mmCIF file of C-alpha atoms in Angstrom:
data_model
loop_
_atom_site.group_PDB
_atom_site.id
_atom_site.type_symbol
_atom_site.label_atom_id
_atom_site.label_comp_id
_atom_site.label_asym_id
_atom_site.label_seq_id
_atom_site.Cartn_x
_atom_site.Cartn_y
_atom_site.Cartn_z
ATOM 1 C CA MET A 117 -16.323 -52.758 -12.805
ATOM 2 C CA THR A 118 -16.204 -56.255 -11.636
ATOM 3 C CA GLY A 119 -16.191 -57.313 -7.961
ATOM 4 C CA LYS A 120 -12.525 -58.107 -8.174
ATOM 5 C CA ASP A 121 -11.750 -54.606 -9.419
ATOM 6 C CA ARG A 122 -13.715 -53.084 -6.641
ATOM 7 C CA GLU A 123 -11.834 -55.122 -4.069
ATOM 8 C CA GLU A 124 -8.542 -54.048 -5.595
ATOM 9 C CA THR A 125 -9.443 -50.315 -5.553
ATOM 10 C CA ALA A 126 -10.668 -50.622 -1.849
ATOM 11 C CA ALA A 127 -7.514 -52.380 -0.908
ATOM 12 C CA ARG A 128 -5.262 -49.674 -2.566
ATOM 13 C CA PRO A 129 -4.020 -47.323 0.184
ATOM 14 C CA ARG A 130 -5.206 -43.819 0.050
ATOM 15 C CA MET A 131 -2.769 -40.890 0.174
ATOM 16 C CA SER A 132 -3.194 -39.137 3.507
ATOM 17 C CA PRO A 133 -3.890 -35.348 3.748
ATOM 18 C CA ARG A 134 -0.568 -34.845 5.397
ATOM 19 C CA ARG A 135 1.319 -36.501 2.603
ATOM 20 C CA ARG A 136 -0.616 -34.465 0.010
ATOM 21 C CA ARG A 137 0.403 -31.253 1.749
ATOM 22 C CA ARG A 138 4.002 -32.317 1.708
ATOM 23 C CA ILE A 139 3.965 -33.158 -1.989
ATOM 24 C CA SER A 140 2.329 -29.822 -2.752
ATOM 25 C CA ARG A 141 4.771 -27.915 -0.685
ATOM 26 C CA GLY A 142 7.590 -29.685 -2.450
ATOM 27 C CA VAL A 143 6.314 -28.911 -5.846
ATOM 28 C CA GLN A 144 5.940 -25.116 -4.871
ATOM 29 C CA TYR A 145 9.625 -25.187 -3.658
ATOM 30 C CA ALA A 146 10.726 -26.794 -6.855
ATOM 31 C CA VAL A 147 8.796 -24.307 -8.986
ATOM 32 C CA PHE A 148 10.372 -21.443 -6.995
ATOM 33 C CA VAL A 149 13.925 -22.877 -7.351
ATOM 34 C CA ILE A 150 13.509 -23.312 -11.130
ATOM 35 C CA ALA A 151 12.207 -19.829 -11.557
ATOM 36 C CA VAL A 152 15.250 -18.360 -9.600
ATOM 37 C CA VAL A 153 17.658 -20.431 -11.644
ATOM 38 C CA VAL A 154 16.067 -19.334 -14.919
ATOM 39 C CA VAL A 155 16.123 -15.697 -14.072
ATOM 40 C CA GLY A 156 19.696 -15.892 -12.819
ATOM 41 C CA ALA A 157 20.795 -17.641 -15.970
ATOM 42 C CA LEU A 158 19.179 -15.115 -18.285
ATOM 43 C CA ALA A 159 20.185 -11.860 -16.464
ATOM 44 C CA ASP A 160 23.237 -9.918 -17.607
ATOM 45 C CA TRP A 161 24.953 -9.527 -14.166
ATOM 46 C CA GLN A 162 27.801 -7.599 -15.494
ATOM 47 C CA GLN A 163 25.524 -4.922 -17.038
ATOM 48 C CA LEU A 164 23.398 -4.764 -13.868
ATOM 49 C CA GLN A 165 26.441 -4.305 -11.754
ATOM 50 C CA GLU A 166 27.768 -1.496 -14.000
ATOM 51 C CA GLN A 167 24.398 0.297 -14.081
ATOM 52 C CA PHE A 168 23.074 -0.238 -10.511
ATOM 53 C CA LEU A 169 26.101 -1.204 -8.334
ATOM 54 C CA ASP A 170 28.853 0.990 -9.477
ATOM 55 C CA LEU A 171 30.848 1.492 -6.254
ATOM 56 C CA SER A 172 32.869 4.379 -7.544
ATOM 57 C CA VAL A 173 29.566 6.261 -8.246
ATOM 58 C CA ALA A 174 28.044 5.176 -4.949
ATOM 59 C CA GLN A 175 30.981 6.607 -2.975
ATOM 60 C CA ARG A 176 30.285 10.088 -4.581
ATOM 61 C CA LEU A 177 26.742 10.093 -2.941
ATOM 62 C CA PHE A 178 28.089 10.398 0.629
ATOM 63 C CA PRO A 179 27.796 12.133 2.894
ATOM 64 C CA GLU A 180 25.092 14.258 1.272
ATOM 65 C CA LEU A 181 22.926 11.153 0.784
ATOM 66 C CA ILE A 182 22.486 10.994 4.576
ATOM 67 C CA THR A 183 22.929 14.455 5.692
ATOM 68 C CA VAL A 184 20.817 16.140 3.080
ATOM 69 C CA ALA A 185 18.550 13.652 1.148
ATOM 70 C CA LEU A 186 17.720 11.141 3.931
ATOM 71 C CA LEU A 187 17.460 13.925 6.608
ATOM 72 C CA ASN A 188 14.978 15.998 4.531
ATOM 73 C CA THR A 189 12.965 12.925 3.763
ATOM 74 C CA VAL A 190 12.592 12.076 7.384
ATOM 75 C CA VAL A 191 11.716 15.715 8.248
ATOM 76 C CA TYR A 192 9.128 15.985 5.359
ATOM 77 C CA THR A 193 7.561 12.714 6.613
ATOM 78 C CA LEU A 194 7.345 13.670 10.333
ATOM 79 C CA THR A 195 6.038 17.119 9.648
ATOM 80 C CA GLY A 196 3.447 15.783 7.313
ATOM 81 C CA PHE A 197 2.483 13.043 9.701
ATOM 82 C CA GLY A 198 2.065 15.677 12.486
ATOM 83 C CA VAL A 199 -0.228 17.823 10.441
ATOM 84 C CA GLY A 200 -2.182 14.980 9.183
ATOM 85 C CA LEU A 201 -2.594 13.458 12.667
ATOM 86 C CA VAL A 202 -3.979 16.734 14.089
ATOM 87 C CA LEU A 203 -6.268 17.405 11.051
ATOM 88 C CA GLY A 204 -7.311 13.803 10.956
ATOM 89 C CA LEU A 205 -8.365 13.875 14.547
ATOM 90 C CA VAL A 206 -10.487 16.991 13.948
ATOM 91 C CA VAL A 207 -12.208 15.486 10.891
ATOM 92 C CA ALA A 208 -12.812 12.288 12.799
ATOM 93 C CA LEU A 209 -14.519 14.162 15.524
ATOM 94 C CA MET A 210 -16.568 16.140 12.965
ATOM 95 C CA ARG A 211 -17.473 12.807 11.283
ATOM 96 C CA LEU A 212 -18.873 11.559 14.798
ATOM 97 C CA SER A 213 -20.542 14.892 15.523
ATOM 98 C CA SER A 214 -24.317 15.073 16.205
ATOM 99 C CA VAL A 215 -24.292 18.263 14.091
ATOM 100 C CA ALA A 216 -25.272 17.342 10.515
ATOM 101 C CA PRO A 217 -23.366 20.048 8.667
ATOM 102 C CA TYR A 218 -20.109 18.951 10.453
ATOM 103 C CA ARG A 219 -20.698 15.343 9.404
ATOM 104 C CA TRP A 220 -21.306 16.381 5.758
ATOM 105 C CA LEU A 221 -18.228 18.602 5.697
ATOM 106 C CA ALA A 222 -16.092 15.744 7.092
ATOM 107 C CA MET A 223 -17.448 13.229 4.612
ATOM 108 C CA ALA A 224 -16.872 15.607 1.754
ATOM 109 C CA TYR A 225 -13.289 16.212 2.823
ATOM 110 C CA ILE A 226 -12.532 12.456 3.283
ATOM 111 C CA GLU A 227 -14.116 11.465 -0.056
ATOM 112 C CA PHE A 228 -12.412 14.339 -1.913
ATOM 113 C CA PHE A 229 -8.839 13.838 -0.689
ATOM 114 C CA ARG A 230 -9.032 10.043 -0.730
ATOM 115 C CA GLY A 231 -10.181 10.168 -4.359
ATOM 116 C CA LEU A 232 -7.428 12.432 -5.589
ATOM 117 C CA PRO A 233 -3.904 11.359 -6.567
ATOM 118 C CA ALA A 234 -1.293 12.642 -4.004
ATOM 119 C CA LEU A 235 0.486 14.275 -7.093
ATOM 120 C CA LEU A 236 -2.415 16.605 -7.791
ATOM 121 C CA ILE A 237 -2.555 17.676 -4.161
ATOM 122 C CA PHE A 238 1.111 18.531 -4.279
ATOM 123 C CA ILE A 239 0.532 20.612 -7.417
ATOM 124 C CA PHE A 240 -2.445 22.246 -5.773
ATOM 125 C CA VAL A 241 -0.567 23.297 -2.754
ATOM 126 C CA GLY A 242 2.537 24.423 -4.671
ATOM 127 C CA VAL A 243 0.746 26.258 -7.522
ATOM 128 C CA GLY A 244 -2.949 26.652 -6.744
ATOM 129 C CA VAL A 245 -2.662 28.018 -3.200
ATOM 130 C CA PRO A 246 -0.249 30.814 -4.120
ATOM 131 C CA LEU A 247 -2.425 31.724 -7.087
ATOM 132 C CA ALA A 248 -5.630 31.705 -5.051
ATOM 133 C CA PHE A 249 -4.199 33.508 -2.066
ATOM 134 C CA PRO A 250 -1.515 36.021 -3.409
ATOM 135 C CA GLY A 251 1.146 36.870 -0.863
ATOM 136 C CA ILE A 252 0.633 33.762 1.316
ATOM 137 C CA VAL A 253 3.778 32.385 2.858
ATOM 138 C CA PHE A 254 3.993 28.901 4.266
ATOM 139 C CA PRO A 255 6.009 28.561 7.515
ATOM 140 C CA GLY A 256 9.421 27.137 6.513
ATOM 141 C CA GLU A 257 8.661 27.846 2.836
ATOM 142 C CA THR A 258 9.245 24.480 1.061
ATOM 143 C CA TYR A 259 9.013 22.601 4.307
ATOM 144 C CA GLY A 260 5.666 24.161 5.071
ATOM 145 C CA GLN A 261 4.320 23.271 1.584
ATOM 146 C CA VAL A 262 5.421 19.632 1.927
ATOM 147 C CA ALA A 263 3.894 19.405 5.485
ATOM 148 C CA CYS A 264 0.738 20.866 4.252
ATOM 149 C CA ALA A 265 0.560 18.590 1.160
ATOM 150 C CA LEU A 266 1.328 15.453 3.049
ATOM 151 C CA GLY A 267 -0.958 16.393 5.900
ATOM 152 C CA LEU A 268 -3.879 16.880 3.540
ATOM 153 C CA VAL A 269 -3.132 13.482 1.893
ATOM 154 C CA SER A 270 -2.867 11.601 5.109
ATOM 155 C CA ALA A 271 -5.462 13.354 7.166
ATOM 156 C CA ALA A 272 -8.387 11.729 4.954
ATOM 157 C CA TYR A 273 -6.999 8.318 5.690
ATOM 158 C CA MET A 274 -6.208 9.033 9.371
ATOM 159 C CA ALA A 275 -9.682 10.497 10.007
ATOM 160 C CA GLU A 276 -11.331 7.175 9.031
ATOM 161 C CA THR A 277 -8.697 5.275 11.123
ATOM 162 C CA ILE A 278 -9.308 7.403 14.185
ATOM 163 C CA ARG A 279 -13.018 7.271 13.830
ATOM 164 C CA ALA A 280 -12.860 3.496 13.752
ATOM 165 C CA GLY A 281 -10.641 3.421 16.877
ATOM 166 C CA ILE A 282 -13.023 5.641 18.737
ATOM 167 C CA GLN A 283 -16.014 3.573 17.833
ATOM 168 C CA ALA A 284 -13.932 0.396 18.945
ATOM 169 C CA VAL A 285 -13.807 1.781 22.521
ATOM 170 C CA PRO A 286 -16.668 0.076 24.496
ATOM 171 C CA ARG A 287 -19.613 2.451 24.777
ATOM 172 C CA GLY A 288 -19.599 1.792 28.622
ATOM 173 C CA GLN A 289 -16.310 3.762 28.990
ATOM 174 C CA LEU A 290 -18.007 7.016 27.930
ATOM 175 C CA GLU A 291 -21.133 6.186 29.841
ATOM 176 C CA ALA A 292 -19.152 5.492 33.071
ATOM 177 C CA ALA A 293 -17.214 8.716 32.670
ATOM 178 C CA ARG A 294 -20.451 10.666 32.255
ATOM 179 C CA THR A 295 -21.830 8.997 35.451
ATOM 180 C CA LEU A 296 -18.775 10.287 37.364
ATOM 181 C CA GLY A 297 -19.787 13.801 36.372
ATOM 182 C CA MET A 298 -17.405 14.356 33.357
ATOM 183 C CA SER A 299 -18.610 16.378 30.522
ATOM 184 C CA HIS A 300 -18.791 14.718 27.076
ATOM 185 C CA ALA A 301 -15.714 16.615 25.854
ATOM 186 C CA THR A 302 -13.690 15.792 28.911
ATOM 187 C CA ALA A 303 -14.608 12.201 28.715
ATOM 188 C CA MET A 304 -13.610 12.036 25.072
ATOM 189 C CA ARG A 305 -10.349 13.711 25.860
ATOM 190 C CA SER A 306 -9.342 11.813 28.862
ATOM 191 C CA ILE A 307 -10.966 8.388 28.505
ATOM 192 C CA VAL A 308 -11.988 7.512 24.839
ATOM 193 C CA ILE A 309 -9.383 9.184 22.669
ATOM 194 C CA PRO A 310 -6.392 7.732 24.577
ATOM 195 C CA GLN A 311 -7.828 4.194 24.376
ATOM 196 C CA ALA A 312 -8.592 4.707 20.651
ATOM 197 C CA PHE A 313 -5.053 5.679 19.908
ATOM 198 C CA ARG A 314 -3.747 2.719 21.629
ATOM 199 C CA ILE A 315 -5.998 0.614 19.339
ATOM 200 C CA ILE A 316 -4.971 2.369 16.154
ATOM 201 C CA VAL A 317 -1.176 2.528 16.623
ATOM 202 C CA PRO A 318 -0.489 -0.320 14.062
ATOM 203 C CA PRO A 319 -2.587 1.384 11.098
ATOM 204 C CA LEU A 320 -1.115 4.755 12.082
ATOM 205 C CA THR A 321 2.357 3.325 11.814
ATOM 206 C CA ASN A 322 1.508 1.904 8.383
ATOM 207 C CA GLU A 323 0.395 5.356 7.329
ATOM 208 C CA LEU A 324 3.849 6.674 8.464
ATOM 209 C CA VAL A 325 5.453 4.215 6.032
ATOM 210 C CA LEU A 326 3.123 5.317 3.158
ATOM 211 C CA LEU A 327 4.069 8.948 3.936
ATOM 212 C CA PHE A 328 7.671 8.249 3.928
ATOM 213 C CA LYS A 329 7.264 7.045 0.249
ATOM 214 C CA ASP A 330 4.891 9.762 -0.800
ATOM 215 C CA SER A 331 7.521 12.431 0.230
ATOM 216 C CA SER A 332 9.176 11.603 -3.098
ATOM 217 C CA LEU A 333 6.598 13.854 -4.738
ATOM 218 C CA VAL A 334 8.321 16.832 -3.274
ATOM 219 C CA LEU A 335 10.342 17.176 -6.532
ATOM 220 C CA PHE A 336 7.325 18.545 -8.172
ATOM 221 C CA LEU A 337 7.584 21.580 -5.821
ATOM 222 C CA GLY A 338 10.796 22.795 -7.353
ATOM 223 C CA VAL A 339 13.145 22.232 -4.385
ATOM 224 C CA THR A 340 16.668 23.637 -3.946
ATOM 225 C CA LEU A 341 19.761 21.527 -3.684
ATOM 226 C CA GLU A 342 19.597 21.797 0.112
ATOM 227 C CA GLN A 343 15.957 20.720 0.173
ATOM 228 C CA ARG A 344 16.175 17.560 -2.004
ATOM 229 C CA GLU A 345 14.828 14.364 -0.692
ATOM 230 C CA LEU A 346 16.081 10.901 -1.564
ATOM 231 C CA THR A 347 14.220 10.500 -5.032
ATOM 232 C CA LYS A 348 15.240 14.018 -6.251
ATOM 233 C CA PHE A 349 18.742 13.483 -4.966
ATOM 234 C CA GLY A 350 18.994 10.112 -6.767
ATOM 235 C CA ARG A 351 17.615 11.497 -10.116
ATOM 236 C CA ASP A 352 19.957 14.539 -10.112
ATOM 237 C CA LEU A 353 23.027 12.420 -9.462
ATOM 238 C CA ALA A 354 21.918 9.738 -11.991
ATOM 239 C CA SER A 355 21.678 12.531 -14.598
ATOM 240 C CA THR A 356 25.065 13.923 -13.628
ATOM 241 C CA THR A 357 26.894 10.447 -13.713
ATOM 242 C CA ALA A 358 24.912 8.915 -16.568
ATOM 243 C CA ASN A 359 24.468 5.959 -14.177
ATOM 244 C CA THR A 360 21.395 4.567 -12.295
ATOM 245 C CA THR A 361 23.518 3.620 -9.262
ATOM 246 C CA PRO A 362 22.323 6.757 -7.305
ATOM 247 C CA ILE A 363 18.564 5.795 -7.782
ATOM 248 C CA PHE A 364 19.278 2.321 -6.630
ATOM 249 C CA VAL A 365 21.146 3.544 -3.550
ATOM 250 C CA ALA A 366 18.310 5.961 -2.794
ATOM 251 C CA GLY A 367 15.876 3.018 -2.948
ATOM 252 C CA LEU A 368 17.967 1.169 -0.499
ATOM 253 C CA CYS A 369 17.756 4.112 1.854
ATOM 254 C CA TYR A 370 13.945 3.967 1.672
ATOM 255 C CA LEU A 371 14.106 0.231 2.515
ATOM 256 C CA LEU A 372 16.440 0.954 5.588
ATOM 257 C CA VAL A 373 13.499 2.922 7.024
ATOM 258 C CA THR A 374 10.363 1.253 5.689
ATOM 259 C CA VAL A 375 11.455 -2.415 6.472
ATOM 260 C CA PRO A 376 12.019 -1.798 10.135
ATOM 261 C CA LEU A 377 8.826 0.127 10.301
ATOM 262 C CA GLY A 378 6.951 -2.607 8.553
ATOM 263 C CA TYR A 379 8.332 -5.035 11.072
ATOM 264 C CA LEU A 380 7.211 -2.801 13.895
ATOM 265 C CA VAL A 381 3.624 -2.761 12.451
ATOM 266 C CA ARG A 382 3.567 -6.473 12.440
ATOM 267 C CA ARG A 383 4.772 -6.663 16.031
ATOM 268 C CA LEU A 384 2.234 -4.032 17.143
ATOM 269 C CA GLU A 385 -0.627 -5.863 15.450
ATOM 270 C CA ALA A 386 0.547 -9.118 16.957
ATOM 271 C CA ARG A 387 0.568 -7.612 20.417
ATOM 272 C CA HIS A 388 -2.831 -5.968 19.932
ATOM 273 C CA ALA A 389 -4.313 -9.311 18.812
ATOM 274 C CA GLN A 390 -2.885 -11.051 21.815
ATOM 275 C CA ALA A 391 -4.116 -8.298 24.192
ATOM 276 C CA ARG A 392 -7.610 -8.777 22.727
#
């Protein structure tokens, strides 16, 4: 390269980082618009409307979609979450115990139920437990089975979340409580655990969202018409009408619950980060 070429290269203005970011962002928007246009042009919208948005079929879903399917889904989720929260707290305390067998048992429980698919746990509760313990009756029958299955699934995850929350509370809080004459159990119950739950509210809310979706596995327990949740209700109506609109509408009902809960999780996380 000659001296003149070097001078021309040096004199050539360089692109600023801000301009490069703007060009990169513009390219990404263009790719997105092109992808949307291509998908929109290739899709058979009439066929999609007939199969997924048939209003005459959708009207037949009400009011049972709300009064039976959605209501049962919410009940299954809340009862499973309650069982999982209580069991998860017990397992978390065992995980932090100074007694080695308790720690081993808690670790075995967590690894076992986190490693199994939720479907297998539902089958175990619905089939295995009655075979292993003849004559056993769950409170609320199917509702009790669902609460037990969802509780076993969620407790393994909640236990680790609660354990992390307890360990996130400054050690000085417990030491100060002991200095004031509180026993270890009283200090944990009155000082540490309440603070831990304030810390772990966002991940617990996220677990509630996951349980709401896992409640769709209830159909493997053989529920009655009055015990159906959203997925079972949508599948039954889809078979009856030979149309997938009921499944699509059931999916929208899931979104009506999970999207606001997801927004709540983000708000709680932002508030917690700001507080820290």
